[in-house]
PDB file of C-alpha atoms in Angstrom:
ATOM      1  CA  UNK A   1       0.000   0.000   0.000  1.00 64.00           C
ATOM      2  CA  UNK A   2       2.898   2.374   1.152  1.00 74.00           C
ATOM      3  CA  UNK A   3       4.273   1.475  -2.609  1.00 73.00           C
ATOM      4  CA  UNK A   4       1.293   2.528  -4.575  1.00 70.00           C
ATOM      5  CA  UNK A   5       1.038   5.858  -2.082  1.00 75.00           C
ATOM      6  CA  UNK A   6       4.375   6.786  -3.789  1.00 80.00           C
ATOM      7  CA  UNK A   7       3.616   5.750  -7.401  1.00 75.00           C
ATOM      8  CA  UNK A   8       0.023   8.075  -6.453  1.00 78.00           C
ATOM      9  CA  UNK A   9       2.228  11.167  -5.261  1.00 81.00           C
ATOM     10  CA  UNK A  10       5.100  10.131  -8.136  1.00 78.00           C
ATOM     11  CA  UNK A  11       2.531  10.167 -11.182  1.00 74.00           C
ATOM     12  CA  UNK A  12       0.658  13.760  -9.666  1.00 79.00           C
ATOM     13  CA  UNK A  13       3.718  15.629  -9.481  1.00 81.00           C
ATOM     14  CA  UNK A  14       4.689  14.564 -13.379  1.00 77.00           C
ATOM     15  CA  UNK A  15       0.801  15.468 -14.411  1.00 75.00           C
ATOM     16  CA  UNK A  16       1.521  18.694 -12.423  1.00 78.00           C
ATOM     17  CA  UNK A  17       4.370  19.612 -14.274  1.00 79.00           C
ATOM     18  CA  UNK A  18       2.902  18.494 -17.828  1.00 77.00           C
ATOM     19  CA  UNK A  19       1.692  21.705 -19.868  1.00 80.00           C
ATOM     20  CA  UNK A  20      -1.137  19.834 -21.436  1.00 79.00           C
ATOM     21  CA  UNK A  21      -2.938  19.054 -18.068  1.00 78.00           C
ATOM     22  CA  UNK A  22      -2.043  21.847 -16.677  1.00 82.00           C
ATOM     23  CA  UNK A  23      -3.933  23.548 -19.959  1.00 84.00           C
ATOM     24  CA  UNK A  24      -6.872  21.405 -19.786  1.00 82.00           C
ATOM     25  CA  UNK A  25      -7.891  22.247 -16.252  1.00 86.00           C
ATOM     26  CA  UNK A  26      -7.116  25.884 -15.932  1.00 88.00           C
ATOM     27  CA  UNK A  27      -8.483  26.613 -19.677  1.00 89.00           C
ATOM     28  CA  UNK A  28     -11.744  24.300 -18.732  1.00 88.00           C
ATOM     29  CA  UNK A  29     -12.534  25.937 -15.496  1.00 91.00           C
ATOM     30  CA  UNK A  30     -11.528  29.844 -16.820  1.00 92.00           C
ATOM     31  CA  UNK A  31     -13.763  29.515 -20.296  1.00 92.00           C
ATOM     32  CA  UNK A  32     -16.541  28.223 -18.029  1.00 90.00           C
ATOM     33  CA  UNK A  33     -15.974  30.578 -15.215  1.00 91.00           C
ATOM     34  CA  UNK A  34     -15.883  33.684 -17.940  1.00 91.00           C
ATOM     35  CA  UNK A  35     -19.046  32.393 -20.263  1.00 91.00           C
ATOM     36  CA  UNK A  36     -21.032  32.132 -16.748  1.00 90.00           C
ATOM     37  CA  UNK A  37     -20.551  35.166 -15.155  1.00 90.00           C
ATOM     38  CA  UNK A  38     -21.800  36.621 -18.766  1.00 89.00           C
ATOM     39  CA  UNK A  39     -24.843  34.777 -18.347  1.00 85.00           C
ATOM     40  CA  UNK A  40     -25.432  35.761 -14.735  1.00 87.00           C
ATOM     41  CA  UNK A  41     -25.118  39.051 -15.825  1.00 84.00           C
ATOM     42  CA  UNK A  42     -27.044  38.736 -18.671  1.00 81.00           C
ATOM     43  CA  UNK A  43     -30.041  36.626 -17.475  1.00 80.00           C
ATOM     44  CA  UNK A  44     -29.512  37.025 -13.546  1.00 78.00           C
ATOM     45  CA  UNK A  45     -28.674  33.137 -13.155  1.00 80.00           C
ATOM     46  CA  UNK A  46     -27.760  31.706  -9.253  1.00 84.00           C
ATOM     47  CA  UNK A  47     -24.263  32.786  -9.410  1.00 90.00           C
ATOM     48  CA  UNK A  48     -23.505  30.602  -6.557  1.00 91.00           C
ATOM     49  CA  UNK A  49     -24.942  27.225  -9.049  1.00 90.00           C
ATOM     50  CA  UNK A  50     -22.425  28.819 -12.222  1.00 90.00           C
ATOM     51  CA  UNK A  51     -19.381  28.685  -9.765  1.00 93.00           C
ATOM     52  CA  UNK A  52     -20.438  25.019  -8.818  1.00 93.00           C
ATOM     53  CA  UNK A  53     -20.621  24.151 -12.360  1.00 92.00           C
ATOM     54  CA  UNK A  54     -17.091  26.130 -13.343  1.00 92.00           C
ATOM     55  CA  UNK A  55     -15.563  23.702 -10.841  1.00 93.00           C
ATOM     56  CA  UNK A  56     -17.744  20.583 -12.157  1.00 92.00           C
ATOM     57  CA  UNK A  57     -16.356  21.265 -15.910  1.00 90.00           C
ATOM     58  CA  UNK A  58     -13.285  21.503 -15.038  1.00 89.00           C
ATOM     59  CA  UNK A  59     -13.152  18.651 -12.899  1.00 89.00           C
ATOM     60  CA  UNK A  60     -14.723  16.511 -15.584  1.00 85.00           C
ATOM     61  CA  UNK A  61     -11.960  18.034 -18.330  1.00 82.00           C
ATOM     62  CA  UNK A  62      -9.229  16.708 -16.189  1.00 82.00           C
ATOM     63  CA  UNK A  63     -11.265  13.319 -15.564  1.00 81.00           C
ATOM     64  CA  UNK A  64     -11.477  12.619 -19.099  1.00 78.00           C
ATOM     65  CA  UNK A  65      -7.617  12.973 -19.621  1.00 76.00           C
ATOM     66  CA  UNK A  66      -7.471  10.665 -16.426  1.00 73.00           C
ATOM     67  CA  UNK A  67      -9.490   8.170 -19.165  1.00 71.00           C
ATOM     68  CA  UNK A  68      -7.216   8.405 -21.995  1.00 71.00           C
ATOM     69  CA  UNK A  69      -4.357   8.297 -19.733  1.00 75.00           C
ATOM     70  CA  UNK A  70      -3.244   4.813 -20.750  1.00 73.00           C
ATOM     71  CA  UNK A  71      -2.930   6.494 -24.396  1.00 70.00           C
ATOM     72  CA  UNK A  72      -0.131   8.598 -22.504  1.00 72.00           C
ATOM     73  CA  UNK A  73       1.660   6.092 -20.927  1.00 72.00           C
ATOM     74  CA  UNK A  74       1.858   3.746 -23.898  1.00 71.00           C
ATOM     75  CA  UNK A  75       2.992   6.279 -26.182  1.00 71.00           C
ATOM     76  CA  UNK A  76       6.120   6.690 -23.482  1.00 71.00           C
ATOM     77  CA  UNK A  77       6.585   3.180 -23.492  1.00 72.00           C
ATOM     78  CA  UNK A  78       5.985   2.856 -19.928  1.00 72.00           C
ATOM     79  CA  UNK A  79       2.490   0.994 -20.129  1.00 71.00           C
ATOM     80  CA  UNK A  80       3.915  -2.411 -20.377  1.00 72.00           C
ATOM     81  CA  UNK A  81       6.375  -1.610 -17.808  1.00 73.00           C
ATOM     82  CA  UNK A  82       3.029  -0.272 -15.328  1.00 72.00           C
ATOM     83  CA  UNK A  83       1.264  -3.817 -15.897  1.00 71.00           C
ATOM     84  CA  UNK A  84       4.203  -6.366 -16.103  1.00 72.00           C
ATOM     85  CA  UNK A  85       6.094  -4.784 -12.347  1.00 67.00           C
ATOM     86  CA  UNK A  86       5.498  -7.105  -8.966  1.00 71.00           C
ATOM     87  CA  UNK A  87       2.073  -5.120  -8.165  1.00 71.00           C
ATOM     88  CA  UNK A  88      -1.443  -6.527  -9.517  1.00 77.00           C
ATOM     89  CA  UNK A  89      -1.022  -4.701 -12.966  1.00 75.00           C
ATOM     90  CA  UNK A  90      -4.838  -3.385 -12.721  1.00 78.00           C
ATOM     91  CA  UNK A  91      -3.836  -1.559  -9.406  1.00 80.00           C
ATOM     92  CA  UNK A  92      -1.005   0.241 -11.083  1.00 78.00           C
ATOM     93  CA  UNK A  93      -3.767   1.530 -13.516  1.00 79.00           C
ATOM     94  CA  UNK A  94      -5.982   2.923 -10.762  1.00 82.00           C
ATOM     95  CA  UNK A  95      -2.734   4.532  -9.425  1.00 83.00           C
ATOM     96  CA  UNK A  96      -2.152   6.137 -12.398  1.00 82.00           C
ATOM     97  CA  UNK A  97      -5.876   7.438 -13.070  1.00 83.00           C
ATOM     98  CA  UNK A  98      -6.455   8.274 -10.085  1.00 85.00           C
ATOM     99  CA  UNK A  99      -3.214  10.864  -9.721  1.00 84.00           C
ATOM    100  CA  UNK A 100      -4.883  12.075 -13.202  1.00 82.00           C
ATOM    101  CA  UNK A 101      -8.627  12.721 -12.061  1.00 85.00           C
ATOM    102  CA  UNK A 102      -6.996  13.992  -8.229  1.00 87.00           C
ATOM    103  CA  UNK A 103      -5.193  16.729 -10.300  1.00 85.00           C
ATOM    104  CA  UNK A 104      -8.399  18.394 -11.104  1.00 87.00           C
ATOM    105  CA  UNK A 105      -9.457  19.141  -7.924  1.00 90.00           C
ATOM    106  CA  UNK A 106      -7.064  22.158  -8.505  1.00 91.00           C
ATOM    107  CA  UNK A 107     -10.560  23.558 -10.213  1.00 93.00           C
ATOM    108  CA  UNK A 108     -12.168  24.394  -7.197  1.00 93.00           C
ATOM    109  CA  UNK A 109     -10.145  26.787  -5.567  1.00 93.00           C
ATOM    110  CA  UNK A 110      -9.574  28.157  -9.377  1.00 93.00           C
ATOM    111  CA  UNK A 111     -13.104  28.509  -9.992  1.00 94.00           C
ATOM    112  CA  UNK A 112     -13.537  29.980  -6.599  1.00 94.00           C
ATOM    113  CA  UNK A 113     -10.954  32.586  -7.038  1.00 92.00           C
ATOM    114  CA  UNK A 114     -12.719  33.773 -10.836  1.00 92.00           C
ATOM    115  CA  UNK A 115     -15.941  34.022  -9.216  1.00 92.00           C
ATOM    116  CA  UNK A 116     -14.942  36.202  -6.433  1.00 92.00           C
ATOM    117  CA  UNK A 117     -13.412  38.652  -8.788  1.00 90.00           C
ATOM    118  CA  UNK A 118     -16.309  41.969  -7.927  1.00 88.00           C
ATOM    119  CA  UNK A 119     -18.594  42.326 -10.184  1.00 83.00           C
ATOM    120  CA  UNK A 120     -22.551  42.268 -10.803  1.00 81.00           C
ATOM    121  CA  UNK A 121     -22.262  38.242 -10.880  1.00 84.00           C
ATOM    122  CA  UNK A 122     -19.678  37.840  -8.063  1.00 87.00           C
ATOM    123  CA  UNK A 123     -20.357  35.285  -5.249  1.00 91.00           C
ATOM    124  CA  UNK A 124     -19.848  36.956  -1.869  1.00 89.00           C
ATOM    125  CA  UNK A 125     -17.423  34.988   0.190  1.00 89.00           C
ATOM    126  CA  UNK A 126     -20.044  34.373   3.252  1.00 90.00           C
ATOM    127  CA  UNK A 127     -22.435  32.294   0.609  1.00 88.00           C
ATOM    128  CA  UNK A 128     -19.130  29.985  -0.001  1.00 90.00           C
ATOM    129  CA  UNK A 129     -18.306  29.897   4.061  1.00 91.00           C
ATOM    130  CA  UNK A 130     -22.153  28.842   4.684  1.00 90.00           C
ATOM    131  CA  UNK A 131     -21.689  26.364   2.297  1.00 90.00           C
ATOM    132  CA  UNK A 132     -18.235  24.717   2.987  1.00 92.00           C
ATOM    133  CA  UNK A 133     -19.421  21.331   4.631  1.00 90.00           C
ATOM    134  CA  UNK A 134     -21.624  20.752   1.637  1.00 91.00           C
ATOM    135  CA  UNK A 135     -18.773  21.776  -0.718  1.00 93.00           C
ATOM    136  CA  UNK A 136     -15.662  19.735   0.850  1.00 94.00           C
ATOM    137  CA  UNK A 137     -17.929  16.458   0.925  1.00 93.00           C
ATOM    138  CA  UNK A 138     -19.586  16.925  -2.382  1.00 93.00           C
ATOM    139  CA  UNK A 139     -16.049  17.597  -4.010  1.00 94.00           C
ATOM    140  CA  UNK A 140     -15.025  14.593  -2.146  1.00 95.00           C
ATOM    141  CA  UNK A 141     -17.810  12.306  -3.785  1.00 95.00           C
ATOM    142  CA  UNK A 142     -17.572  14.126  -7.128  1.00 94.00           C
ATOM    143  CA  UNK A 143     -14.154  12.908  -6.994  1.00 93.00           C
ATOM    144  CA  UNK A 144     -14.390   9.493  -6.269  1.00 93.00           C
ATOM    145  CA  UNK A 145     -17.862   9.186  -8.817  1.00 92.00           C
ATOM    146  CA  UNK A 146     -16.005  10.485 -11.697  1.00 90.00           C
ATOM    147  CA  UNK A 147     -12.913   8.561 -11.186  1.00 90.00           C
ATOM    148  CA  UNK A 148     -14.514   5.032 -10.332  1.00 90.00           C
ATOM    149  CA  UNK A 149     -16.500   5.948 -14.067  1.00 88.00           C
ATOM    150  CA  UNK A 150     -12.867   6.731 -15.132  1.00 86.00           C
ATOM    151  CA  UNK A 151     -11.441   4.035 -14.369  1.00 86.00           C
ATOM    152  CA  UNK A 152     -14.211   2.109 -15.986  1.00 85.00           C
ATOM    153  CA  UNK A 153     -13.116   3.971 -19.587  1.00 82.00           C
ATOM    154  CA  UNK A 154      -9.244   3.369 -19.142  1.00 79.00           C
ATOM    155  CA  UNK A 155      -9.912  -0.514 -17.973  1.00 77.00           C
ATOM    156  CA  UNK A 156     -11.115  -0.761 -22.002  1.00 76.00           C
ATOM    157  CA  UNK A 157      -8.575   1.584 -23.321  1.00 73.00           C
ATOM    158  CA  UNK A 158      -5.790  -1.134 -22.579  1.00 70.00           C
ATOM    159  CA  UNK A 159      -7.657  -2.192 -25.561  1.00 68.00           C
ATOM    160  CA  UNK A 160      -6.567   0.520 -27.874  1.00 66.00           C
ATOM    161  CA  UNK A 161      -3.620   2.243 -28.580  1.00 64.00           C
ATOM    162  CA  UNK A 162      -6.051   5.293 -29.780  1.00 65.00           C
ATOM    163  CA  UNK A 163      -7.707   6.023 -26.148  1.00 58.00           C
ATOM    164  CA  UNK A 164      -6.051   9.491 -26.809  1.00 61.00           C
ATOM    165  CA  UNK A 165      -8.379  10.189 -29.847  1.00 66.00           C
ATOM    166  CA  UNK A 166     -11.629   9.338 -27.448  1.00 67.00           C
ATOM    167  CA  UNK A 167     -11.421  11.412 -25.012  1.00 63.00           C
ATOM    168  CA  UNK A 168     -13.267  14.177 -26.451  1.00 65.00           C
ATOM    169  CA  UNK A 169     -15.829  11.802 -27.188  1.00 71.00           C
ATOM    170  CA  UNK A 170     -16.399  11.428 -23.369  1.00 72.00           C
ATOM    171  CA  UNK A 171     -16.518  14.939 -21.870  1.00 65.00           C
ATOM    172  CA  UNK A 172     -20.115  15.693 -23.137  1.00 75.00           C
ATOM    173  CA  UNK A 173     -22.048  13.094 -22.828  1.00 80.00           C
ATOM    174  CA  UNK A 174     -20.402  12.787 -18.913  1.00 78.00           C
ATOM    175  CA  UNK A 175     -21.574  16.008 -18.633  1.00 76.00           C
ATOM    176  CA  UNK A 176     -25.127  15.401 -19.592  1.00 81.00           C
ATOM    177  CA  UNK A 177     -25.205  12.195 -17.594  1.00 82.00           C
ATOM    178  CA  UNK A 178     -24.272  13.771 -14.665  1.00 85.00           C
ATOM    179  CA  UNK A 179     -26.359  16.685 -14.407  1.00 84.00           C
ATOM    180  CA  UNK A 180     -23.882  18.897 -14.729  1.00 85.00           C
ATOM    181  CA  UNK A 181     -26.043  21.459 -16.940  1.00 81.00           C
ATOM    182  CA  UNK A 182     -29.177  21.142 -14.445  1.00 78.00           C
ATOM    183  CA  UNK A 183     -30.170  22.826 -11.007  1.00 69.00           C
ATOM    184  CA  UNK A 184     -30.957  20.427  -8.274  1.00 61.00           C
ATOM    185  CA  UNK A 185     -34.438  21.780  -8.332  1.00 62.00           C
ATOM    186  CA  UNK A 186     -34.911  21.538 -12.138  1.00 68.00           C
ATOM    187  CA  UNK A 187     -33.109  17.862 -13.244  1.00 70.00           C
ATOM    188  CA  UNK A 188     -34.702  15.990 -16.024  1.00 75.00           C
ATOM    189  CA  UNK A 189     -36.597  12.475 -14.611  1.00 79.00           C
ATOM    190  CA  UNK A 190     -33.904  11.026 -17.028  1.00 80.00           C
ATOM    191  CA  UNK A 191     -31.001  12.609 -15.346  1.00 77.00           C
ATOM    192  CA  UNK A 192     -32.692  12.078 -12.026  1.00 79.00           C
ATOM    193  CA  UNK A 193     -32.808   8.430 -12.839  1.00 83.00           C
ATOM    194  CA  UNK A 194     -29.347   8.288 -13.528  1.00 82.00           C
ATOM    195  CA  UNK A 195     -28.813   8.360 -10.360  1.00 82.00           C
ATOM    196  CA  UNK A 196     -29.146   5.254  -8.982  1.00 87.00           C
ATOM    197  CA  UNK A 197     -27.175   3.333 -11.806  1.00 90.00           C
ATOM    198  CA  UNK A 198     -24.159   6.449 -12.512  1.00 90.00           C
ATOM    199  CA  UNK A 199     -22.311   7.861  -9.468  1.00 91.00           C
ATOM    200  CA  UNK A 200     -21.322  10.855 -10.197  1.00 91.00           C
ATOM    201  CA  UNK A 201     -25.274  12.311 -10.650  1.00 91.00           C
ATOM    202  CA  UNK A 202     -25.774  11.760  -6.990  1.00 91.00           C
ATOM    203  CA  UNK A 203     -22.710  13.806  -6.243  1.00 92.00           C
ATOM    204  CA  UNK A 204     -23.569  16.473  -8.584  1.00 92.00           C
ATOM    205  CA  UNK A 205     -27.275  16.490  -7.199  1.00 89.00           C
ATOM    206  CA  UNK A 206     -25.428  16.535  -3.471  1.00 91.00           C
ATOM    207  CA  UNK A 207     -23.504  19.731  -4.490  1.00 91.00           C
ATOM    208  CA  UNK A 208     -26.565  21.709  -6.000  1.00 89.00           C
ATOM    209  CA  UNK A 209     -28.525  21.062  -3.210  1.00 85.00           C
ATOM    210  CA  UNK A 210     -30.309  23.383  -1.273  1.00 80.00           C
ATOM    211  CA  UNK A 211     -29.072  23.533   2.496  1.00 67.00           C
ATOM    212  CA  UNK A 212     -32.430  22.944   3.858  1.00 62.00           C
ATOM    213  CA  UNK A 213     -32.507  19.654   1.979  1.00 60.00           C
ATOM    214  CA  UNK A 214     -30.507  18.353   4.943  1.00 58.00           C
ATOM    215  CA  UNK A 215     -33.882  17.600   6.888  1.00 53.00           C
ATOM    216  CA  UNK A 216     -35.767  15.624   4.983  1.00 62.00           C
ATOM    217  CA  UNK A 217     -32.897  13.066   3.926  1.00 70.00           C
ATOM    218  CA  UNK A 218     -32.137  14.090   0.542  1.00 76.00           C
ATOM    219  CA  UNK A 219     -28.533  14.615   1.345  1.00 82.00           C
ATOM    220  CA  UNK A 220     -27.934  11.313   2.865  1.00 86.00           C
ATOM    221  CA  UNK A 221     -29.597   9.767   0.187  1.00 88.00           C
ATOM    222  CA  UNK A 222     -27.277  11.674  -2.430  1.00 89.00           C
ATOM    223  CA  UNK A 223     -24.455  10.306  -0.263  1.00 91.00           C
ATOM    224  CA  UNK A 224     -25.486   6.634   0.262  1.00 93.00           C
ATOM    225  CA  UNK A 225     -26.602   6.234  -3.397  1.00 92.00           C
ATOM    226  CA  UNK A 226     -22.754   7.888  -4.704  1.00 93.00           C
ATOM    227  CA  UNK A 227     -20.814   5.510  -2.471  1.00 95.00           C
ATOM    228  CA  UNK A 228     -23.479   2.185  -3.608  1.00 95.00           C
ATOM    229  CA  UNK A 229     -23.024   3.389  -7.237  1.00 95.00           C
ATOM    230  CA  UNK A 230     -19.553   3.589  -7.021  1.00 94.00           C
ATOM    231  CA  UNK A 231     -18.516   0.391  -5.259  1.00 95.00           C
ATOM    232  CA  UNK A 232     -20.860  -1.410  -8.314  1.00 94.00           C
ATOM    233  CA  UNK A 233     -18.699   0.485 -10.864  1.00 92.00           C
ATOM    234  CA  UNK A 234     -15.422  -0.540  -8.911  1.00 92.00           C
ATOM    235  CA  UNK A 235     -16.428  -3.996  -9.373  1.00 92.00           C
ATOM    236  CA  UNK A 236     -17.174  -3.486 -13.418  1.00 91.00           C
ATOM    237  CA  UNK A 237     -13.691  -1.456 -13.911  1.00 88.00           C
ATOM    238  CA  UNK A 238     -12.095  -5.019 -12.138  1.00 88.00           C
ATOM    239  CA  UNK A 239     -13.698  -7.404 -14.279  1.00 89.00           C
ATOM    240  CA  UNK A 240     -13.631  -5.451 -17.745  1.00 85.00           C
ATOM    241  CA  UNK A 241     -10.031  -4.331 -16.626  1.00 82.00           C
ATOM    242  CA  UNK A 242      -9.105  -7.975 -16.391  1.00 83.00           C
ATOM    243  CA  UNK A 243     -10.477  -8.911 -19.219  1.00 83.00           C
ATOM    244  CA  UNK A 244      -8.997  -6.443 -21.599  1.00 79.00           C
ATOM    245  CA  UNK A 245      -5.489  -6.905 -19.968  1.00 79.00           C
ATOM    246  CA  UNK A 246      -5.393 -10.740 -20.569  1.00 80.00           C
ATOM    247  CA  UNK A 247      -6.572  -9.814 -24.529  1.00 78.00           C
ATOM    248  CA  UNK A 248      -3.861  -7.417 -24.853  1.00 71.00           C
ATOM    249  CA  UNK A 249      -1.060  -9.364 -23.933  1.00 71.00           C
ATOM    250  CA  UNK A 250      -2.682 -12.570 -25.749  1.00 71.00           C
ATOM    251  CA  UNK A 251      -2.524  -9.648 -28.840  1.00 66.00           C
ATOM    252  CA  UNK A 252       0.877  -8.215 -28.006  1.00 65.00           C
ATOM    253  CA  UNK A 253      -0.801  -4.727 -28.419  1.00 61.00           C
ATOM    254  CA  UNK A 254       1.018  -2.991 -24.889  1.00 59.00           C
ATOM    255  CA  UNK A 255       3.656  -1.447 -26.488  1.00 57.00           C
ATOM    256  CA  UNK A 256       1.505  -0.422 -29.897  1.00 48.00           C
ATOM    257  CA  UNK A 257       0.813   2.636 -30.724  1.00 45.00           C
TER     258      UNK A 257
END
């Protein structure tokens, strides 16, 4: 365990010194942070819901990387040195994604930090204080939603030596899935369905709520049905990640690309 701690920390300070991650979180979170506080200005939107979902984009941006990470790695030639070492091979994989998706958490104090700046669709700091339990545990579960889907993705990629290419093929519909685009008081009854069978809608749902959702259960429910959903997708990313590992070495395709 102590081993993979260090591979964690080793592979999140090389993400955090690689420009293109670096790009795709701060670019994510500023363009949605900037195209927001338009819109609140515009339209008077909850400025307070538009920071939320600055941090939830770029979050998801960085996620989606975290995906196509095995692209990465096999294109330095260090994949089939990650899944041939003395650990189980699908644990250095989860290592590895989960420095990735862990590096976007840098979005939320970004986001915060935009949306602060004064101005007619500024969030006063005393609406993010009142808020901070709800905030640290939703970005908590948003994490560990997104990268348990994540992991999911990049069990299959060992499949491909193209995950790269896909991973712009993954950021919207994650988004829609998730609820991303919709307030907790306003989600679709498809979205709202999701729910129960994709994690990281709970944990968005968690994060929009309302603070007087707390007494009538709808926060625990969030939180119980995020942790359920997530131990189920767990469980998938093991057996597909299995499965795909054994057909790659059987095809020799590791050190393709």
């Amino acid at each position: 365990m102590t081993r993979l701690y260090r591979q964690f920390l080793f592979h999140l300070k090389e993400f955090s010194t690689t420009p293109y991650f670096i790009q795709l979180v701060v670019v994510g979170t500023l363009s949605a942070s900037i195209i927001q506080r338009l819109g609140v200005r515009a339209w008077g939107a909850d400025s307070y819901e538009a920071f939320l979902r600055s941090f939830m984009i770029g979050m998801w941006g960085s996620c989606t990387a975290a995906a196509g990470i095995i692209g990465f790695e096999r294109q330095k030639g260090t994949l089939i040195y990650l899944l041939s070492g003395r650990e189980n091979p699908l644990l250095a994989v989860m290592t590895v994604v989960m420095s990735t998706s862990a590096f976007g958490l840098i979005s939320l104090p970004l986001s915060f930090c935009l949306w602060i700046i004064p101005g007619t669709s500024a969030i006063s700091t005393q609406t993010v204080i009142m808020h901070l339990p709800q905030i640290i545990i939703g970005s908590f579960l948003l994490w560990l939603s997104t990268t348990v889907v994540t992991l999911v993705i990049a069990s299959v990629f060992i499949l491909t030596p193209h995950a790269t290419t896909y991973e712009s093929l993954i950021l919207v519909p994650a988004l829609f899935c998730s609820g991303v685009f919709t307030g907790a008081s306003r989600t679709p009854a498809i979205v709202n369905a999701l729910r129960f069978i994709f994690p990281p809608t709970s944990s968005v749902h968690f994060l929009y709520l309302d603070s007087s959702s707390i007494y009538h259960g709808t926060f625990l429910l969030d939180i119980g049905l995020c942790i359920a959903t997530s131990l189920l997708w767990i469980i998938i990313a093991y057996f597909l990640g299995k499965a795909a590992l054994r057909r790659a070495q059987v095809d020799g395709t590791l050190e393709v690309f």
